[in-house]
Coordinates of C-alpha atoms in Angstrom, one line a residue:
M66 CA 49.4 -29.3 -26.8
P67 CA 49.4 -32.8 -25.3
V68 CA 46.0 -34.4 -24.6
R69 CA 46.6 -34.3 -20.8
H70 CA 47.3 -30.5 -20.8
R71 CA 44.3 -29.8 -23.0
W72 CA 42.1 -31.7 -20.6
S73 CA 43.6 -29.8 -17.6
A74 CA 43.1 -26.5 -19.4
A75 CA 39.5 -27.5 -20.3
A76 CA 38.8 -28.5 -16.7
F77 CA 40.3 -25.3 -15.4
C78 CA 38.2 -23.2 -17.9
A79 CA 35.0 -25.1 -16.8
F80 CA 35.8 -24.5 -13.1
A81 CA 36.5 -20.8 -13.8
L82 CA 33.2 -20.5 -15.7
L83 CA 31.3 -22.1 -12.8
A84 CA 33.0 -19.8 -10.3
L85 CA 32.1 -16.8 -12.4
A86 CA 28.5 -17.9 -12.7
A87 CA 28.3 -18.4 -8.9
C88 CA 29.6 -14.9 -8.4
G89 CA 27.1 -13.6 -10.9
T90 CA 24.2 -15.1 -9.0
L91 CA 25.5 -14.1 -5.6
N92 CA 23.4 -11.0 -5.7
T93 CA 20.2 -13.0 -5.9
V94 CA 21.1 -15.3 -3.0
S95 CA 20.8 -14.1 0.6
G96 CA 24.0 -14.0 2.4
I97 CA 25.2 -13.6 6.0
F98 CA 27.9 -11.1 6.1
G99 CA 29.2 -10.6 9.7
N100 CA 26.5 -8.6 11.4
Q101 CA 23.9 -8.6 8.6
I102 CA 21.8 -10.7 6.2
N103 CA 21.2 -9.2 2.7
F104 CA 18.2 -9.9 0.5
T105 CA 17.6 -8.7 -3.0
A106 CA 14.5 -7.5 -4.7
P107 CA 14.3 -10.6 -6.9
Q108 CA 14.3 -12.8 -3.8
L109 CA 11.4 -10.9 -2.3
Q110 CA 9.6 -10.8 -5.7
R111 CA 9.7 -14.7 -6.0
Y112 CA 8.2 -15.0 -2.5
L113 CA 5.4 -12.5 -3.4
N114 CA 4.7 -14.3 -6.7
N115 CA 3.8 -17.3 -4.7
S116 CA 1.7 -15.3 -2.2
F117 CA -0.8 -13.7 -4.6
P118 CA -3.6 -13.2 -5.6
R119 CA -5.0 -12.2 -2.2
E120 CA -8.5 -11.2 -1.3
F121 CA -9.3 -9.0 1.7
D122 CA -12.9 -8.7 3.0
K123 CA -14.0 -5.6 4.9
L124 CA -17.3 -4.5 6.5
G125 CA -18.2 -8.1 7.2
G126 CA -17.7 -9.1 3.6
L127 CA -19.8 -6.3 2.1
V128 CA -16.8 -4.9 0.4
S129 CA -13.7 -6.8 -0.8
A130 CA -10.4 -6.0 -2.5
T131 CA -8.4 -8.4 -4.6
L132 CA -4.7 -7.7 -5.0
T133 CA -2.9 -9.3 -7.9
N134 CA 0.3 -9.0 -9.9
P135 CA 2.6 -7.6 -7.2
K136 CA 5.8 -6.0 -8.5
L137 CA 8.5 -5.2 -6.0
T138 CA 11.3 -2.7 -6.7
I139 CA 13.9 -0.9 -4.7
P140 CA 14.3 2.5 -6.3
P141 CA 17.9 3.7 -6.5
G142 CA 18.8 5.9 -3.6
D143 CA 15.6 5.2 -1.7
N144 CA 15.4 3.7 1.8
R145 CA 11.9 2.2 1.1
L146 CA 10.8 -0.4 -1.3
R147 CA 8.0 0.1 -3.8
L148 CA 5.2 -2.4 -4.4
D149 CA 2.8 -2.1 -7.3
F150 CA -0.4 -4.1 -7.4
D151 CA -3.4 -4.5 -9.6
V152 CA -6.6 -4.1 -7.5
G153 CA -10.2 -5.0 -8.0
V154 CA -12.8 -3.7 -5.6
R155 CA -16.2 -5.5 -5.3
A156 CA -19.3 -4.7 -3.3
V157 CA -22.1 -7.1 -2.4
G158 CA -25.0 -6.4 -4.8
A159 CA -22.9 -4.2 -7.1
G160 CA -20.3 -6.6 -8.3
E161 CA -17.0 -5.1 -9.4
V162 CA -17.1 -1.4 -8.4
S163 CA -13.6 -0.5 -9.7
R164 CA -10.4 -2.0 -11.1
G165 CA -7.1 -0.3 -11.4
R166 CA -3.6 -0.2 -10.1
F167 CA -1.9 1.3 -7.0
A168 CA 1.6 1.6 -5.6
L169 CA 2.9 1.9 -2.1
A170 CA 6.2 2.7 -0.6
S171 CA 7.3 1.2 2.7
S172 CA 10.1 0.3 5.0
L173 CA 10.3 -3.2 6.5
R174 CA 10.4 -4.7 10.0
Y175 CA 11.1 -8.2 11.2
D176 CA 8.5 -10.1 13.1
P177 CA 9.9 -13.1 15.0
A178 CA 6.4 -14.7 15.3
T179 CA 6.1 -15.1 11.5
R180 CA 9.9 -15.1 10.9
G181 CA 9.0 -12.6 8.2
L182 CA 9.8 -9.2 6.9
H183 CA 6.6 -7.1 7.1
L184 CA 5.6 -3.7 5.7
Q185 CA 6.2 -0.9 8.1
N186 CA 4.3 2.4 7.7
P187 CA 3.1 1.6 4.1
E188 CA 2.1 4.7 2.2
I189 CA 0.0 4.8 -1.0
V190 CA 2.1 6.8 -3.5
S191 CA -0.1 6.4 -6.6
M192 CA -3.6 5.1 -7.4
E193 CA -5.1 4.7 -10.8
V194 CA -8.7 3.6 -10.8
P195 CA -10.1 4.6 -14.2
G196 CA -13.8 5.3 -14.5
S197 CA -14.5 5.8 -10.8
G198 CA -15.9 8.9 -9.4
S199 CA -14.3 10.8 -6.5
L200 CA -16.6 9.3 -3.9
I201 CA -15.7 5.7 -5.0
K202 CA -12.0 6.6 -5.5
G203 CA -12.0 8.1 -1.9
G204 CA -13.7 5.0 -0.6
T205 CA -11.3 2.8 -2.5
R206 CA -8.3 4.7 -0.9
E207 CA -9.8 4.1 2.5
L208 CA -10.4 0.4 1.7
L209 CA -6.8 0.1 0.4
N210 CA -5.4 1.7 3.6
A211 CA -7.4 -0.8 5.7
V212 CA -6.1 -3.7 3.6
L213 CA -2.5 -2.4 3.8
A214 CA -2.8 -2.1 7.6
E215 CA -4.1 -5.7 7.9
Y216 CA -1.5 -7.1 5.4
A217 CA 1.4 -5.3 7.1
R218 CA 0.3 -6.7 10.5
E219 CA -0.4 -10.3 9.5
E220 CA 1.5 -11.2 6.3
P221 CA 5.2 -11.0 5.5
V222 CA 6.5 -9.6 2.2
Y223 CA 9.2 -12.3 2.7
R224 CA 9.5 -15.2 5.2
I225 CA 13.1 -16.1 6.3
D226 CA 13.5 -19.8 6.2
S227 CA 14.5 -21.9 9.2
D228 CA 17.7 -23.0 7.7
L229 CA 19.0 -19.5 7.3
L230 CA 18.0 -18.6 10.9
A231 CA 19.8 -21.8 12.1
R232 CA 23.0 -20.6 10.4
L233 CA 23.1 -17.3 12.3
P234 CA 26.4 -16.9 14.2
S235 CA 26.2 -18.0 17.8
G236 CA 24.5 -15.5 20.1
K237 CA 23.2 -13.4 17.2
R238 CA 19.5 -12.5 16.6
I239 CA 17.6 -10.5 14.1
G240 CA 17.6 -6.8 14.8
S241 CA 16.6 -3.8 12.7
T242 CA 15.8 -4.0 9.0
D243 CA 16.9 -1.3 6.5
I244 CA 17.0 -0.8 2.8
E245 CA 20.4 0.3 1.7
N246 CA 22.0 0.5 -1.8
G247 CA 19.2 -1.6 -3.4
L248 CA 19.3 -4.4 -0.8
V249 CA 17.2 -5.3 2.1
V250 CA 19.6 -5.4 5.0
V251 CA 18.7 -7.3 8.2
H252 CA 21.0 -6.3 11.0
L253 CA 22.1 -8.9 13.5
D254 CA 22.3 -8.0 17.2
R255 CA 23.5 -9.8 20.3

């Protein structure tokens, strides 16, 4: 094969490989498709990784919960995401009261004030706090529910960047948010 044809074939192969790689990463990049914006679990996970650990004080700082190691998944066939956390509970004068792990399931809502996707109706689906008695475990559950309510109200699971919002089609705005087929789907309304 002449040198010129080999170079053209090599350039074509390189271009084809780059195009295939771009298609392969399309699932991890948000995209605007007509009347919706799609986000993947890995996108939300990257945002969460930069947002934790987080400490929440309750009862005027007498009790606190520290959430670490968030792990976000979208279970197949589910319309809610799942978030798993490590949790440490401390009380003034007692130090660390309990340490364990809990998981929640939640849908999402968009809040224009934060440009973020927030938990909506989070529900604790499992809680493992080894070595704690039922009174402490019940108190831990109450504390976690209070922490989740505060977190859902004030902190997004994912913040939509200004550049993406600026690229919305003319006259469109963020509407409802659903979880469909393993994706977070933000619907666009007029």
